[in-house]
Every structure is written in C-alpha cells, then in structure tokens.
Coordinates of N, CA, C and O and ligand atoms in Angstrom, one line a residue:
M104 N 4.0 42.1 41.7 CA 3.2 42.0 40.1 C 2.7 42.3 39.1 O 2.3 41.1 38.2
K105 N 3.6 43.3 38.1 CA 3.7 43.9 37.0 C 5.2 43.0 36.8 O 4.6 42.4 35.1
K106 N 5.4 41.8 37.5 CA 6.8 41.7 36.5 C 6.1 40.2 37.2 O 6.5 39.1 35.8
T107 N 5.1 39.5 37.8 CA 4.8 37.9 37.6 C 3.3 38.2 36.3 O 4.0 37.4 35.9
A108 N 2.8 39.2 36.3 CA 2.0 39.2 34.6 C 3.3 38.9 33.6 O 3.3 38.5 32.5
T109 N 4.0 39.8 33.3 CA 5.5 40.3 32.4 C 6.0 38.3 31.8 O 6.0 37.8 31.6
V110 N 5.4 37.8 32.9 CA 6.5 36.7 33.0 C 6.0 35.8 32.3 O 5.7 34.0 31.5
L111 N 4.3 35.9 33.5 CA 3.2 34.4 32.4 C 2.8 35.0 30.8 O 2.8 34.4 30.8
A112 N 3.5 36.1 30.6 CA 2.2 36.3 29.4 C 4.2 35.5 28.1 O 3.6 35.6 27.4
L113 N 4.8 35.3 28.4 CA 5.5 35.3 28.2 C 5.9 34.1 28.1 O 6.0 33.4 27.3
I114 N 6.2 33.4 29.0 CA 4.8 31.9 29.2 C 4.2 31.9 28.1 O 4.3 30.7 27.8
A115 N 2.6 32.3 27.9 CA 1.8 31.9 27.5 C 2.3 32.2 25.9 O 2.0 31.3 25.2
L116 N 3.1 33.5 25.9 CA 3.7 33.2 24.3 C 5.0 31.7 23.8 O 5.1 31.2 22.9
G117 N 5.2 30.9 24.8 CA 6.2 30.1 25.3 C 5.6 29.0 24.7 O 5.8 27.9 23.4
T118 N 4.1 28.2 24.9 CA 2.7 27.5 25.0 C 2.1 27.9 24.1 O 1.2 26.7 24.1
A119 N 2.3 29.0 22.8 CA 1.0 28.9 22.1 C 0.9 27.5 21.3 O 1.8 27.0 21.1
A120 N 0.1 27.3 21.6 CA -1.1 26.4 20.8 C 0.3 25.3 19.4 O 0.3 26.9 18.7
F121 N 1.1 25.2 19.3 CA 1.9 24.2 18.5 C 0.5 24.4 17.4 O 0.0 23.5 16.9
A122 N 1.1 25.1 16.1 CA 0.1 24.8 14.6 C 0.3 23.6 13.8 O -0.3 23.4 12.6
H123 N 1.6 22.3 14.7 CA 2.6 22.2 13.4 C 1.6 21.1 13.1 O 2.0 19.4 11.8
G124 N 1.0 20.6 13.6 CA 0.4 19.5 12.9 C -1.1 19.6 11.3 O -1.7 20.9 10.7
G125 N -0.7 18.2 10.8 CA -1.0 18.3 9.3 C 0.0 18.9 8.2 O -0.3 19.3 7.2
V126 N 1.2 19.3 8.3 CA 2.3 19.9 8.1 C 2.8 19.1 6.6 O 2.9 18.2 8.0
T127 N 2.2 19.8 5.6 CA 3.4 18.4 4.1 C 4.2 18.7 4.7 O 5.6 17.9 3.3
N128 N 5.0 19.8 4.0 CA 5.8 19.6 3.6 C 7.1 20.1 4.2 O 6.8 20.2 5.7
K129 N 8.4 19.3 4.4 CA 9.9 18.2 5.3 C 10.2 19.4 5.3 O 10.7 20.4 6.6
D130 N 10.1 20.8 5.0 CA 11.1 21.9 5.8 C 10.3 22.8 6.1 O 10.6 23.0 7.0
V131 N 9.0 22.9 6.1 CA 8.2 23.8 6.9 C 8.4 22.9 8.4 O 8.7 23.3 8.9
M132 N 8.3 21.3 8.2 CA 7.6 21.0 9.7 C 9.3 21.2 10.4 O 9.2 20.9 11.6
A133 N 10.3 20.6 8.9 CA 11.7 21.4 10.3 C 12.3 22.5 11.6 O 11.8 21.9 12.0
R134 N 11.9 23.4 10.1 CA 11.6 24.7 11.3 C 11.1 24.7 12.0 O 10.9 25.2 13.4
M135 N 9.4 24.1 12.3 CA 8.1 24.3 13.2 C 9.4 23.7 14.7 O 8.6 23.8 15.4
M136 N 10.3 21.9 14.2 CA 10.5 21.5 14.5 C 11.2 22.3 15.7 O 11.9 22.5 17.1
V137 N 12.5 23.2 15.4 CA 13.4 24.0 15.6 C 12.8 24.9 16.8 O 13.4 25.4 18.0
M138 N 11.3 25.4 16.6 CA 10.9 26.6 17.2 C 9.8 25.8 18.5 O 9.8 25.9 19.6
G139 N 9.7 24.8 18.4 CA 9.2 23.8 19.1 C 9.8 23.4 20.3 O 9.5 23.6 21.9
T140 N 11.3 23.8 19.8 CA 12.7 22.8 21.1 C 12.5 24.1 21.4 O 13.2 24.1 22.6
I141 N 12.8 25.1 20.7 CA 12.8 26.3 21.9 C 11.9 26.3 23.0 O 12.3 26.8 24.1
S142 N 10.9 26.6 21.8 CA 9.7 26.9 22.8 C 9.5 25.4 24.4 O 9.6 25.9 26.0
E143 N 9.9 25.0 23.8 CA 10.3 24.0 25.1 C 10.9 24.7 26.2 O 10.9 23.6 27.4
Q144 N 11.8 24.5 26.0 CA 13.6 25.1 26.7 C 12.9 26.3 27.3 O 12.8 26.4 28.4
M145 N 11.8 27.4 27.2 CA 11.5 28.4 27.4 C 10.2 27.7 28.3 O 10.2 28.4 29.6
K146 N 10.1 27.0 28.0 CA 8.5 25.6 29.3 C 9.7 25.6 29.9 O 8.7 25.8 31.6
V147 N 10.3 25.1 30.3 CA 11.1 24.6 31.5 C 11.5 25.5 32.0 O 11.5 26.0 33.5
I148 N 12.1 27.0 31.6 CA 12.7 27.8 32.5 C 10.7 28.6 33.4 O 11.6 28.5 34.7
G149 N 10.1 28.2 32.1 CA 9.0 29.2 32.5 C 8.5 28.5 34.1 O 7.9 29.2 34.9
S150 N 8.1 27.0 34.0 CA 7.6 26.6 35.0 C 8.7 26.7 36.5 O 8.7 26.8 37.7
M151 N 9.8 27.5 35.8 CA 10.2 26.9 37.8 C 10.5 28.0 38.2 O 10.2 28.8 39.4
A152 N 9.6 29.1 37.1 CA 10.2 31.0 38.0 C 8.2 30.5 38.4 O 8.4 31.7 39.2
K153 N 7.5 30.0 38.0 CA 6.3 30.0 38.2 C 6.8 29.2 39.8 O 5.5 28.5 40.2
G154 N 7.0 28.1 40.0 CA 6.9 27.3 41.4 C 7.0 26.7 40.6 O 7.0 25.2 41.2
E155 N 6.5 25.6 39.4 CA 5.8 24.2 39.6 C 6.6 23.6 39.3 O 6.8 22.0 39.5
T156 N 7.7 24.1 38.5 CA 9.0 22.9 39.2 C 10.2 22.9 39.7 O 10.1 24.6 40.8
D157 N 11.1 22.2 40.6 CA 12.1 23.4 42.0 C 12.7 22.9 41.0 O 12.8 23.4 39.7
F158 N 12.8 24.7 41.6 CA 14.2 25.5 41.4 C 16.0 25.1 40.4 O 16.4 23.8 42.0
D159 N 16.2 24.0 39.8 CA 17.2 23.7 39.5 C 18.4 24.5 38.4 O 17.6 24.7 37.5
A160 N 19.8 25.3 38.9 CA 20.0 25.9 38.0 C 20.9 25.7 37.1 O 21.3 26.4 35.8
D161 N 21.4 23.9 37.1 CA 22.4 23.6 35.3 C 21.9 23.7 34.9 O 21.5 22.9 33.7
V162 N 19.9 22.6 35.3 CA 18.9 23.0 33.9 C 18.7 23.3 33.4 O 18.2 23.9 32.5
A163 N 18.2 25.4 34.0 CA 17.4 26.6 33.9 C 19.0 27.0 32.5 O 18.7 27.4 31.9
N164 N 20.3 27.0 32.8 CA 20.9 28.0 32.0 C 21.7 26.0 30.8 O 21.7 26.9 29.4
A165 N 21.7 25.6 31.2 CA 22.1 24.4 29.5 C 20.2 24.8 29.4 O 20.4 24.8 27.5
A166 N 19.5 25.4 29.8 CA 18.1 25.4 28.7 C 18.3 26.7 28.1 O 18.3 26.7 26.9
L167 N 19.0 27.3 28.0 CA 19.5 28.6 27.5 C 20.4 28.1 26.9 O 19.9 28.6 25.5
I168 N 21.8 27.1 27.0 CA 21.6 27.6 25.8 C 21.2 26.0 24.5 O 22.1 26.2 23.5
E169 N 21.4 25.4 24.6 CA 19.5 24.5 24.0 C 18.9 25.3 23.5 O 19.4 25.8 21.8
I170 N 18.5 26.8 24.0 CA 17.5 28.2 23.0 C 19.5 28.4 22.1 O 18.3 29.2 21.0
A171 N 20.4 28.6 22.8 CA 21.3 29.8 22.1 C 21.5 28.4 20.4 O 21.8 28.8 19.5
A172 N 21.5 26.6 20.4 CA 22.3 26.4 19.0 C 20.6 26.0 19.2 O 21.4 26.5 17.7
Q173 N 19.5 26.0 19.2 CA 18.6 25.9 18.5 C 18.2 26.9 17.3 O 18.6 26.9 16.7
S174 N 18.5 28.4 18.2 CA 18.3 29.4 17.6 C 19.6 29.9 16.2 O 19.2 30.1 15.0
A175 N 20.9 29.5 16.5 CA 21.6 29.2 15.6 C 21.3 28.3 14.5 O 22.1 28.8 13.6
Q176 N 20.0 27.9 14.0 CA 20.1 26.9 12.9 C 18.7 27.8 12.2 O 18.4 27.1 11.0
V177 N 18.8 28.5 13.5 CA 16.9 28.9 12.6 C 16.8 29.6 10.9 O 16.7 29.3 10.5
P178 N 18.5 30.4 10.6 CA 18.5 30.5 10.1 C 18.6 29.9 8.2 O 17.5 29.1 6.9
S179 N 19.8 29.0 8.7 CA 19.7 27.6 7.9 C 18.4 26.7 8.1 O 18.2 26.3 6.9
M180 N 18.0 26.6 8.4 CA 16.0 26.2 8.6 C 14.9 27.0 7.7 O 14.6 26.0 7.0
F181 N 14.9 28.3 8.0 CA 15.0 28.8 6.7 C 15.2 29.2 5.3 O 14.7 30.3 3.9
E182 N 16.3 28.7 5.3 CA 16.8 29.1 4.2 C 16.0 29.2 2.8 O 16.0 29.9 1.8
T183 N 15.3 27.6 2.7 CA 14.3 27.4 1.6 C 13.2 27.6 1.9 O 12.8 28.3 3.2
P184 N 13.1 29.3 1.0 CA 11.2 29.6 1.2 C 10.5 28.8 1.3 O 9.2 29.0 0.3
A185 N 10.1 27.6 1.4 CA 9.6 26.6 1.6 C 7.5 27.0 2.4 O 7.2 28.2 3.4
T186 N 6.7 27.2 1.8 CA 5.2 27.3 2.7 C 4.4 26.3 3.0 O 4.7 24.6 1.5
D187 N 3.8 25.9 3.0 CA 2.4 25.1 3.6 C 1.7 26.3 3.7 O 1.4 26.9 5.4
P188 N -0.2 25.3 3.6 CA -1.2 26.0 4.7 C -1.2 26.4 5.9 O -1.7 27.5 6.1
K189 N -0.7 25.3 6.3 CA 0.0 25.9 7.7 C 0.9 26.4 8.3 O 1.1 27.0 9.8
S190 N 1.6 27.5 7.6 CA 3.1 27.6 7.7 C 2.5 29.4 8.4 O 1.5 29.9 8.1
E191 N 2.8 29.6 9.0 CA 3.0 31.3 9.7 C 4.1 32.1 9.5 O 3.6 33.3 9.5
A192 N 4.5 31.1 8.6 CA 6.0 32.4 8.0 C 5.7 34.0 7.1 O 5.2 33.0 7.0
L193 N 5.9 34.5 7.3 CA 5.8 35.9 6.4 C 6.9 36.0 5.1 O 8.2 35.2 6.3
P194 N 5.9 35.6 4.3 CA 7.1 36.0 2.3 C 8.2 36.9 2.8 O 9.6 37.0 2.2
V195 N 7.9 38.6 4.1 CA 9.0 39.1 4.5 C 10.2 38.4 5.1 O 11.6 39.4 4.5
I196 N 10.3 37.2 5.4 CA 11.0 37.0 5.9 C 12.4 36.8 4.5 O 13.2 36.6 5.3
W197 N 12.2 36.0 3.0 CA 13.3 36.4 1.7 C 12.7 37.7 1.4 O 14.3 37.8 1.1
E198 N 12.0 38.5 1.7 CA 12.5 40.0 0.8 C 13.2 40.4 2.6 O 14.6 41.4 1.5
Q199 N 13.6 39.9 3.5 CA 14.3 41.2 4.2 C 14.8 39.9 5.1 O 15.5 40.2 6.7
W200 N 16.3 39.7 3.8 CA 16.5 38.2 4.6 C 17.9 38.2 6.2 O 18.0 38.3 6.7
D201 N 18.7 39.4 5.3 CA 19.5 40.2 6.9 C 18.9 40.2 7.9 O 19.5 40.3 8.8
S202 N 17.8 40.6 7.9 CA 17.3 41.2 9.1 C 16.4 40.2 10.2 O 16.6 40.2 11.3
F203 N 15.9 39.5 8.6 CA 15.8 37.8 9.9 C 16.5 37.4 10.3 O 17.1 37.0 11.6
A204 N 17.5 37.3 9.8 CA 19.0 36.4 10.1 C 20.0 38.1 11.5 O 20.2 36.5 11.9
A205 N 19.5 38.3 11.1 CA 19.9 39.1 12.8 C 18.6 39.0 14.3 O 19.9 38.8 15.3
R206 N 17.6 39.0 13.7 CA 17.2 37.8 14.9 C 16.7 37.2 15.4 O 17.6 36.8 16.2
A207 N 17.7 36.2 14.6 CA 18.0 35.0 15.0 C 19.2 35.2 15.2 O 19.2 34.5 17.2
Q208 N 20.2 35.5 15.6 CA 21.9 35.9 15.3 C 21.5 37.1 17.1 O 21.8 36.5 17.9
D209 N 20.4 37.7 17.1 CA 20.0 38.2 18.8 C 19.7 37.2 20.0 O 19.9 37.8 21.6
A210 N 18.8 36.1 19.9 CA 18.0 35.2 19.4 C 19.1 34.4 20.6 O 19.7 34.4 21.4
E211 N 19.5 34.2 19.4 CA 21.1 33.2 19.8 C 22.4 33.5 21.4 O 22.2 33.6 22.4
A212 N 22.6 35.1 21.1 CA 23.3 36.2 20.9 C 23.1 36.1 22.7 O 24.0 36.0 23.9
A213 N 21.8 36.6 22.9 CA 20.8 36.9 24.2 C 21.3 35.5 25.0 O 21.4 35.7 25.9
A214 N 20.3 34.4 24.4 CA 21.2 33.1 25.2 C 22.2 32.8 25.4 O 22.0 32.4 26.6
E215 N 22.8 32.6 24.4 CA 23.9 32.4 25.0 C 24.4 33.1 26.5 O 25.4 33.2 26.8
R216 N 24.3 35.0 26.3 CA 25.3 35.7 27.6 C 24.8 35.3 29.1 O 25.2 35.4 29.4
L217 N 22.8 35.0 28.7 CA 22.6 34.7 29.4 C 22.9 32.8 30.6 O 22.3 32.9 31.1
A218 N 22.7 31.6 29.1 CA 23.2 30.5 30.4 C 24.6 31.0 31.3 O 25.3 31.2 30.1
G219 N 24.4 30.6 31.7 CA 25.4 29.7 33.5 C 25.7 30.8 34.5 O 26.0 31.0 35.2
T220 N 24.0 32.5 33.7 CA 24.3 33.7 34.5 C 23.2 33.4 35.7 O 23.3 33.6 36.8
V221 N 22.1 32.3 35.1 CA 20.5 31.9 36.5 C 21.3 31.3 37.8 O 22.5 29.9 38.0
V222 N 21.6 32.1 38.9 CA 22.6 31.6 39.8 C 21.0 31.1 41.0 O 21.7 30.5 42.4
A223 N 19.8 31.8 41.3 CA 18.8 32.0 41.9 C 17.0 32.4 40.9 O 17.6 32.4 40.1
Q224 N 16.5 31.5 41.7 CA 15.1 31.4 40.7 C 14.4 33.1 40.6 O 13.7 32.7 40.1
S225 N 15.4 33.8 40.9 CA 15.0 35.1 41.2 C 15.4 36.4 39.7 O 14.9 36.6 39.5
D226 N 16.0 35.2 38.9 CA 17.4 35.7 38.0 C 16.3 34.9 37.0 O 17.0 35.5 35.8
L227 N 15.6 33.5 37.1 CA 14.6 33.5 36.0 C 14.3 35.1 35.6 O 13.6 34.7 33.8
G228 N 12.8 35.1 35.6 CA 12.3 36.3 35.2 C 12.8 37.3 34.1 O 12.0 37.3 33.1
P229 N 14.3 37.4 35.0 CA 14.4 39.0 34.2 C 14.8 37.9 32.9 O 15.0 38.2 31.7
V230 N 15.8 37.0 33.0 CA 17.3 36.1 31.9 C 14.6 35.8 30.5 O 15.1 36.5 30.1
L231 N 13.9 35.3 31.1 CA 12.2 35.4 30.6 C 11.9 36.5 29.8 O 11.9 35.6 28.4
R232 N 12.2 37.6 30.9 CA 11.8 38.5 29.6 C 12.8 38.9 28.8 O 12.7 39.3 27.2
Q233 N 14.2 38.6 28.8 CA 15.3 38.8 27.8 C 15.1 38.0 26.6 O 15.1 38.9 26.0
V234 N 15.2 36.9 27.1 CA 15.4 36.2 26.2 C 13.9 36.1 25.1 O 13.7 36.3 23.7
G235 N 13.0 36.3 25.3 CA 11.4 35.8 25.7 C 11.4 37.4 24.1 O 10.9 38.1 22.9
E236 N 12.2 38.6 24.5 CA 12.1 39.5 23.5 C 12.7 39.6 22.6 O 12.0 40.5 21.4
T237 N 13.7 38.7 22.7 CA 14.3 38.9 20.9 C 13.2 37.7 20.0 O 13.7 37.1 19.6
C238 N 13.2 36.6 21.1 CA 10.6 36.2 20.9 C 10.6 36.9 19.7 O 9.9 36.7 18.0
K239 N 9.9 37.7 20.5 CA 8.6 38.9 20.0 C 9.2 40.2 19.0 O 8.7 39.2 18.6
A240 N 10.8 39.2 19.0 CA 11.2 41.0 17.8 C 11.4 40.3 16.6 O 11.1 41.5 15.7
C241 N 11.2 38.7 16.8 CA 11.5 38.3 15.1 C 9.7 38.0 14.8 O 8.9 38.6 13.8
H242 N 9.0 37.3 15.9 CA 7.4 37.1 15.4 C 6.5 38.1 15.6 O 5.7 37.8 13.9
S243 N 7.2 40.1 15.8 CA 7.0 40.2 15.4 C 6.3 41.0 13.4 O 5.8 41.4 13.5
T244 N 7.5 40.5 13.2 CA 7.4 40.7 11.8 C 7.0 40.0 10.7 O 7.1 39.8 9.6
F245 N 8.0 39.0 11.5 CA 8.1 37.4 10.7 C 7.0 36.4 11.0 O 7.6 35.2 10.3
R246 N 6.3 36.3 11.5 CA 5.3 36.2 11.5 C 4.4 36.4 11.8 O 3.9 37.3 12.5
E247 N 2.6 35.3 11.4 CA 1.6 35.8 11.6 C 0.9 35.8 13.2 O 1.1 35.3 13.5
Ligands
HEC316 C1 14.7 35.0 13.1 C2 12.9 35.3 13.7 C3 12.9 34.2 15.0 C4 13.0 33.8 16.2 C5 15.1 34.2 16.9 C6 12.4 33.0 16.9 N1 10.9 33.0 15.9 FE1 9.4 31.7 16.9 N2 8.9 31.8 15.0 C7 9.5 32.0 13.7 C8 8.7 31.5 12.6 C9 9.1 32.7 11.2 C10 7.9 31.0 12.9 C11 6.4 30.5 11.5 C12 7.6 29.7 11.1 C13 6.2 28.7 10.4 O1 5.0 28.8 10.8 O2 7.1 28.7 9.1 C14 7.6 30.9 13.8 C15 6.7 29.5 14.8 C16 7.0 29.7 16.6 C17 6.5 28.3 17.1 C18 5.1 27.7 16.1 C19 6.1 26.6 16.2 C20 5.2 26.0 15.6 O3 4.9 24.6 15.6 O4 4.2 26.3 14.3 C21 7.1 28.6 18.1 C22 5.9 27.7 19.7 C23 7.1 29.4 18.9 N3 8.1 30.2 17.1 C24 8.6 30.1 19.3 C25 9.1 30.4 19.6 C26 9.7 31.3 20.3 C27 10.3 30.6 22.5 C28 11.2 32.2 20.3 C29 12.5 32.6 22.0 C30 12.7 32.3 22.7 C31 11.4 31.7 18.9 N4 10.5 31.5 18.2 C32 12.8 32.8 18.7 C33 10.8 32.5 14.4 C34 10.8 33.2 14.8

C-alpha cells in the first residue's frame, strides 16, 4: 500500500502539467523540452508499474537509457542563464552551478546504473523511486 502510494506520487511528479506553453525564449524552451522528454520516459515506466500498459523489460530499460542520455544534456542546456516569465528555473542554478551540475550527474548515474536491471514488473517501483529521488533532489533546490 505504502509502496503504491510512493509510485503514484512519483508518477504525479513526472506528469505535472507542462508549463512550457507560451514560452518565447528559445533556450528556456529547449531545456523544458529536455525535461519533457525525461518526464515522458518516466511515464512509460510509470504506466507499466501501474499495469496500464503491458510490462516489457526492453521498453523499460530503453526508457532508462533515454533518461540517462537526456540527463547528460542537462548541464549544457542550462549553461546560458536564460529566463522567461514562464520559466520555473531558480537563479540559484547559476549561483551554485557545480551543485546543479552534480544533481544532473546523479540523475544520469542512477538511470544508467538501473538500465538493463529491469527483468520483472516488480522492479519498476524501486526504479521509479530511485530515479524519482534524483529528480526531486534537483527540483527541490533549483525549480520553483
Ligand atoms: C539537475 C537538475 C534537474 C534534474 C536532475 C531534473 N530536473 Fe526537471 N527541471 C529542472 C529545472 C531547473 C526545471 C525548470 C526549467 C524551466 O522552467 O526553465 C525543470 C522542469 C521540469 C519539468 C517541467 C517542464 C516544463 O515544460 O515546464 C518536468 C516535467 C521535469 N522537470 C521533470 C523531471 C523528471 C521526471 C526528472 C527526473 C527523471 C527531472 N526533471 C530531473 C531541473 C532538473
């Protein structure tokens, strides 16, 4: 029961309404798209965990590889301190750049480590939890 609640909370995190409608700054748009792609992959795993889609280990492992690849892009996507009225990025990103980059590396490392380890549907909850923690670790400091 507790486990299900955590998984659902993480899915909610991944499916939080996209805020990028109306964004005019192209750098801000580009970094939101990267986050959007990461979130799509979390949803692929999340809907399998909930049983909404059929379990497929290859698809889940591929989603993790994609999360790792997109996370690797995060520092370069945020390097320019671009702003937009719609952006939820906090200025502290550029004040504590090393820490921000380290959080991106944590997300990449977690997804990379877990990619290939999914063999059963029961692996998905722990995977969502471990990757989800790295999303939260960054968002809690660096995103509104
Ligand atoms: C290194 C920091 C970092 C990590 C790791 C990270 N994010 Fe983000 N994320 C951000 C920041 C900063 C924003 C706000 C960007 C903006 O509005 O300019 C954001 C925005 C988002 C958005 C909103 C995108 C939009 O269209 O407005 C989603 C969804 C999202 N992240 C999902 C995730 C998920 C899921 C993970 C983990 C798998 C994750 N993020 C990992 C920093 C991070």
